[in-house]
Amino acid sequence: AQSVTQLDSQVPVFEEAPVELRCNYSSSVSVYLFWYVQYPNQGLQLLLKYLSGSTLVESINGFEAEFNKSQTSFHLRKPSVHISDTAEYFCAVNPPGAGSYQLTFGKGTKLSVIP
Amino acid sequence: SQTIHQWPATLVQPVGSPLSLECTVEGTSNPNLYWYRQAAGRGLQLLFYSVGIGQISSEVPQNLSASRPQDRQFILSSKKLLLSDSGFYLCAWEGAAGTEAFFGQGTRLTVV
């Protein structure tokens, strides 16, 4: 069994300030790790993912996340946020080679960027 | 390229009425298909998944059912809606072996 914990349900941050959204997971096997973003009344979009290799992964819009195996964490960071980053962010895990029916999501963190 | 369509976008239904939500995928064959429900503050709950035509697995006992009449079509149904069925329903299909899931735009269902 696996589980995902997103420690903060809501994170307000001022525009151009840095932000970190925290994600911890537990699993008895190795996992793939994902961050999805959801804008209001829309579906989820993949933001970035860790499958293997470099533990630091980046998205095209300036977010990055680092896989830390010893701390079982996959925190999402951005050095300077924009108003357009306001959305809900979901961390998820999935065992390698499994179908997404084993994809486990956290409860989400709502990021609010304040002008 | 692959696309996923889900409709309707919003739906208001009375208690006891039937439900049918449809999801179709284009640009891929034999996808794994999923229905999730999202309730405020509770994250995403997997309801059903399907690995092929006519093959449905239920993750949570409930008032809902799913069917897959065609390879790229996935339908979520209910004979009689309950107030507790209100929520945001998301259809998704799976990329290569669990490396990514692609979501539809969702249906906001309000049962009144």
Tab-separated table of C-alpha atoms in Angstrom:
chain	number	residue	atom	x	y	z
A	1	ALA	CA	0.000	0.000	0.000
A	2	GLN	CA	1.113	3.550	-0.557
A	3	SER	CA	0.007	6.935	0.675
A	4	VAL	CA	0.722	10.586	-0.038
A	5	THR	CA	0.642	13.427	2.455
A	6	GLN	CA	0.503	17.049	1.413
A	7	LEU	CA	1.171	18.896	4.597
A	8	ASP	CA	-0.461	22.196	3.675
A	9	SER	CA	-4.004	22.454	2.389
A	10	GLN	CA	-3.629	26.154	1.551
A	11	VAL	CA	-0.566	28.284	0.862
A	12	PRO	CA	-0.917	32.046	0.338
A	13	VAL	CA	2.148	33.793	-1.052
A	14	PHE	CA	2.861	37.221	-2.464
A	15	GLU	CA	3.632	37.650	-6.134
A	16	GLU	CA	7.336	37.237	-6.976
A	17	ALA	CA	8.020	35.521	-3.646
A	18	PRO	CA	9.349	31.943	-3.511
A	19	VAL	CA	7.107	29.044	-2.628
A	20	GLU	CA	7.486	25.439	-1.518
A	21	LEU	CA	4.632	22.933	-1.554
A	22	ARG	CA	5.431	19.912	0.529
A	23	CYS	CA	4.782	16.286	-0.329
A	24	ASN	CA	5.734	13.169	1.589
A	25	TYR	CA	4.895	9.632	0.630
A	26	SER	CA	5.066	6.151	2.033
A	27	SER	CA	5.431	2.996	0.000
A	28	SER	CA	6.849	-0.474	0.457
A	29	VAL	CA	8.213	-0.416	-3.113
A	30	SER	CA	9.935	2.125	-5.299
A	31	VAL	CA	7.629	4.645	-6.941
A	32	TYR	CA	7.240	7.127	-9.703
A	33	LEU	CA	6.414	10.613	-8.400
A	34	PHE	CA	4.224	13.269	-9.972
A	35	TRP	CA	2.948	16.779	-9.476
A	36	TYR	CA	-0.300	17.705	-11.169
A	37	VAL	CA	-1.867	21.171	-11.346
A	38	GLN	CA	-5.565	21.943	-11.496
A	39	TYR	CA	-6.937	25.345	-12.480
A	40	PRO	CA	-10.494	26.198	-11.360
A	41	ASN	CA	-13.150	23.969	-12.904
A	42	GLN	CA	-10.661	22.145	-15.073
A	43	GLY	CA	-9.066	18.732	-15.159
A	44	LEU	CA	-5.600	17.936	-13.885
A	45	GLN	CA	-2.505	18.606	-15.953
A	46	LEU	CA	0.858	17.000	-15.406
A	47	LEU	CA	3.350	19.570	-14.133
A	48	LEU	CA	6.417	17.374	-13.720
A	49	LYS	CA	7.397	13.829	-12.894
A	50	TYR	CA	10.252	11.787	-11.536
A	51	LEU	CA	10.717	8.335	-13.035
A	52	SER	CA	14.440	7.726	-12.679
A	53	GLY	CA	17.806	9.417	-13.110
A	54	SER	CA	18.430	12.932	-11.829
A	55	THR	CA	16.529	13.554	-8.634
A	56	LEU	CA	15.856	17.180	-9.611
A	57	VAL	CA	13.146	17.613	-12.222
A	58	GLU	CA	11.877	20.826	-13.757
A	59	SER	CA	8.759	22.029	-15.520
A	60	ILE	CA	8.588	24.423	-18.443
A	61	ASN	CA	7.044	27.193	-16.315
A	62	GLY	CA	9.754	27.421	-13.665
A	63	PHE	CA	8.668	24.856	-11.079
A	64	GLU	CA	11.064	22.206	-9.860
A	65	ALA	CA	10.850	19.259	-7.508
A	66	GLU	CA	13.504	17.116	-5.902
A	67	PHE	CA	13.110	13.483	-5.065
A	68	ASN	CA	14.610	12.730	-1.662
A	69	LYS	CA	14.543	9.003	-1.069
A	70	SER	CA	15.833	9.113	2.499
A	71	GLN	CA	13.151	11.592	3.532
A	72	THR	CA	10.527	10.098	1.198
A	73	SER	CA	9.715	13.561	-0.042
A	74	PHE	CA	9.046	15.252	-3.373
A	75	HIS	CA	8.601	18.928	-2.540
A	76	LEU	CA	7.619	21.382	-5.264
A	77	ARG	CA	9.377	24.754	-5.430
A	78	LYS	CA	9.356	27.910	-7.475
A	79	PRO	CA	11.739	30.826	-6.821
A	80	SER	CA	9.302	33.524	-7.940
A	81	VAL	CA	5.577	32.963	-8.343
A	82	HIS	CA	3.150	34.715	-10.677
A	83	ILE	CA	-0.545	35.422	-10.363
A	84	SER	CA	-1.131	32.774	-13.017
A	85	ASP	CA	0.306	30.114	-10.706
A	86	THR	CA	-2.804	30.329	-8.537
A	87	ALA	CA	-4.226	26.808	-8.687
A	88	GLU	CA	-4.484	23.570	-6.736
A	89	TYR	CA	-1.490	21.259	-6.826
A	90	PHE	CA	-1.609	17.515	-6.312
A	91	CYS	CA	1.266	15.206	-5.523
A	92	ALA	CA	0.889	11.578	-6.637
A	93	VAL	CA	2.817	8.303	-6.616
A	94	ASN	CA	2.614	5.158	-8.704
A	95	PRO	CA	4.695	1.968	-8.592
A	96	PRO	CA	6.874	1.569	-11.708
A	97	GLY	CA	5.245	-0.508	-14.409
A	98	ALA	CA	1.837	-0.302	-12.783
A	99	GLY	CA	-1.276	1.044	-14.391
A	100	SER	CA	-2.562	4.321	-13.101
A	101	TYR	CA	-5.187	2.430	-11.180
A	102	GLN	CA	-2.509	2.368	-8.524
A	103	LEU	CA	-1.913	6.112	-8.859
A	104	THR	CA	-2.375	7.564	-5.372
A	105	PHE	CA	-3.009	11.276	-4.919
A	106	GLY	CA	-2.531	13.578	-1.992
A	107	LYS	CA	-5.420	15.788	-0.927
A	108	GLY	CA	-4.040	18.805	-2.719
A	109	THR	CA	-2.568	22.190	-1.821
A	110	LYS	CA	-4.286	25.364	-2.925
A	111	LEU	CA	-1.741	27.974	-3.889
A	112	SER	CA	-3.029	31.540	-3.800
A	113	VAL	CA	-0.729	34.201	-5.215
A	114	ILE	CA	-1.452	37.635	-3.770
A	115	PRO	CA	-0.758	40.716	-5.936
B	1	SER	CA	-1.938	13.594	-30.843
B	2	GLN	CA	-4.165	12.105	-28.182
B	3	THR	CA	-7.137	14.002	-26.800
B	4	ILE	CA	-9.758	13.205	-24.216
B	5	HIS	CA	-13.289	14.573	-24.256
B	6	GLN	CA	-15.637	14.603	-21.337
B	7	TRP	CA	-19.160	15.966	-21.202
B	8	PRO	CA	-21.216	17.662	-20.021
B	9	ALA	CA	-19.122	20.246	-18.209
B	10	THR	CA	-21.809	20.967	-15.631
B	11	LEU	CA	-24.955	19.128	-14.650
B	12	VAL	CA	-27.690	19.741	-12.104
B	13	GLN	CA	-29.877	16.736	-11.431
B	14	PRO	CA	-32.658	16.027	-8.911
B	15	VAL	CA	-32.304	13.281	-6.333
B	16	GLY	CA	-33.528	9.969	-7.717
B	17	SER	CA	-32.875	10.839	-11.360
B	18	PRO	CA	-30.533	8.799	-13.600
B	19	LEU	CA	-27.049	9.857	-14.623
B	20	SER	CA	-24.903	9.297	-17.678
B	21	LEU	CA	-21.496	10.918	-18.105
B	22	GLU	CA	-19.498	10.152	-21.211
B	23	CYS	CA	-15.789	10.167	-21.897
B	24	THR	CA	-14.060	9.481	-25.198
B	25	VAL	CA	-10.400	9.318	-26.137
B	26	GLU	CA	-8.933	10.012	-29.563
B	27	GLY	CA	-5.552	9.245	-31.029
B	28	THR	CA	-4.760	6.080	-29.116
B	29	SER	CA	-5.963	2.495	-29.028
B	30	ASN	CA	-6.658	0.152	-26.142
B	31	PRO	CA	-6.063	2.778	-23.459
B	32	ASN	CA	-6.600	2.157	-19.769
B	33	LEU	CA	-9.477	4.399	-18.737
B	34	TYR	CA	-10.394	5.777	-15.326
B	35	TRP	CA	-13.170	7.618	-13.514
B	36	TYR	CA	-12.278	9.714	-10.483
B	37	ARG	CA	-14.423	11.795	-8.156
B	38	GLN	CA	-13.079	14.870	-6.492
B	39	ALA	CA	-14.721	16.233	-3.363
B	40	ALA	CA	-13.600	19.427	-1.673
B	41	GLY	CA	-10.673	18.823	0.653
B	42	ARG	CA	-10.611	15.107	-0.041
B	43	GLY	CA	-8.403	14.844	-3.090
B	44	LEU	CA	-9.133	12.417	-5.886
B	45	GLN	CA	-10.919	9.140	-5.336
B	46	LEU	CA	-10.617	6.422	-7.973
B	47	LEU	CA	-14.076	5.057	-8.739
B	48	PHE	CA	-13.593	2.716	-11.706
B	49	TYR	CA	-10.938	1.649	-14.147
B	50	SER	CA	-11.020	-0.351	-17.341
B	51	VAL	CA	-8.238	-2.134	-19.196
B	52	GLY	CA	-10.391	-3.119	-22.180
B	53	ILE	CA	-13.847	-3.307	-23.717
B	54	GLY	CA	-16.367	-4.664	-21.244
B	55	GLN	CA	-13.746	-4.917	-18.480
B	56	ILE	CA	-14.613	-2.787	-15.465
B	57	SER	CA	-13.043	-2.786	-12.024
B	58	SER	CA	-14.690	-0.968	-9.155
B	59	GLU	CA	-12.587	0.529	-6.441
B	60	VAL	CA	-15.292	1.803	-4.119
B	61	PRO	CA	-18.779	0.386	-3.484
B	62	GLN	CA	-21.307	3.070	-4.309
B	63	ASN	CA	-24.367	4.158	-6.149
B	64	LEU	CA	-22.536	4.379	-9.467
B	65	SER	CA	-21.604	2.003	-12.275
B	66	ALA	CA	-19.349	2.215	-15.308
B	67	SER	CA	-19.353	0.668	-18.756
B	68	ARG	CA	-16.968	0.527	-21.685
B	69	PRO	CA	-18.974	-0.288	-24.797
B	70	GLN	CA	-16.191	0.699	-27.206
B	71	ASP	CA	-12.417	0.779	-27.001
B	72	ARG	CA	-12.206	4.535	-26.499
B	73	GLN	CA	-15.495	5.217	-24.733
B	74	PHE	CA	-16.082	5.115	-20.999
B	75	ILE	CA	-19.435	5.867	-19.396
B	76	LEU	CA	-20.304	6.590	-15.777
B	77	SER	CA	-23.912	5.927	-14.801
B	78	SER	CA	-26.365	5.849	-11.985
B	79	LYS	CA	-29.970	4.649	-11.905
B	80	LYS	CA	-30.928	6.918	-8.999
B	81	LEU	CA	-28.751	9.785	-7.844
B	82	LEU	CA	-28.190	10.598	-4.192
B	83	LEU	CA	-27.266	13.949	-2.714
B	84	SER	CA	-23.891	12.456	-1.802
B	85	ASP	CA	-23.143	11.849	-5.490
B	86	SER	CA	-22.495	15.567	-5.959
B	87	GLY	CA	-18.911	16.338	-6.891
B	88	PHE	CA	-16.447	16.902	-9.676
B	89	TYR	CA	-16.006	13.841	-11.878
B	90	LEU	CA	-12.872	13.340	-13.904
B	91	CYS	CA	-12.168	10.879	-16.668
B	92	ALA	CA	-8.570	9.952	-17.433
B	93	TRP	CA	-6.580	7.708	-19.705
B	94	GLU	CA	-3.186	6.267	-19.080
B	95	GLY	CA	0.051	6.737	-20.944
B	96	ALA	CA	2.771	4.118	-21.133
B	97	ALA	CA	2.714	1.833	-18.113
B	98	GLY	CA	1.923	4.296	-15.397
B	99	THR	CA	4.268	7.076	-16.432
B	100	GLU	CA	1.510	9.622	-16.908
B	101	ALA	CA	-2.261	10.025	-16.720
B	102	PHE	CA	-4.195	12.444	-18.943
B	103	PHE	CA	-7.359	13.989	-17.587
B	104	GLY	CA	-10.512	15.337	-19.170
B	105	GLN	CA	-11.894	18.725	-18.247
B	106	GLY	CA	-14.269	17.292	-15.682
B	107	THR	CA	-17.999	17.379	-14.995
B	108	ARG	CA	-19.386	19.356	-12.081
B	109	LEU	CA	-22.416	17.372	-10.864
B	110	THR	CA	-24.804	18.926	-8.398
B	111	VAL	CA	-27.589	16.748	-7.081
B	112	VAL	CA	-30.463	18.795	-5.674
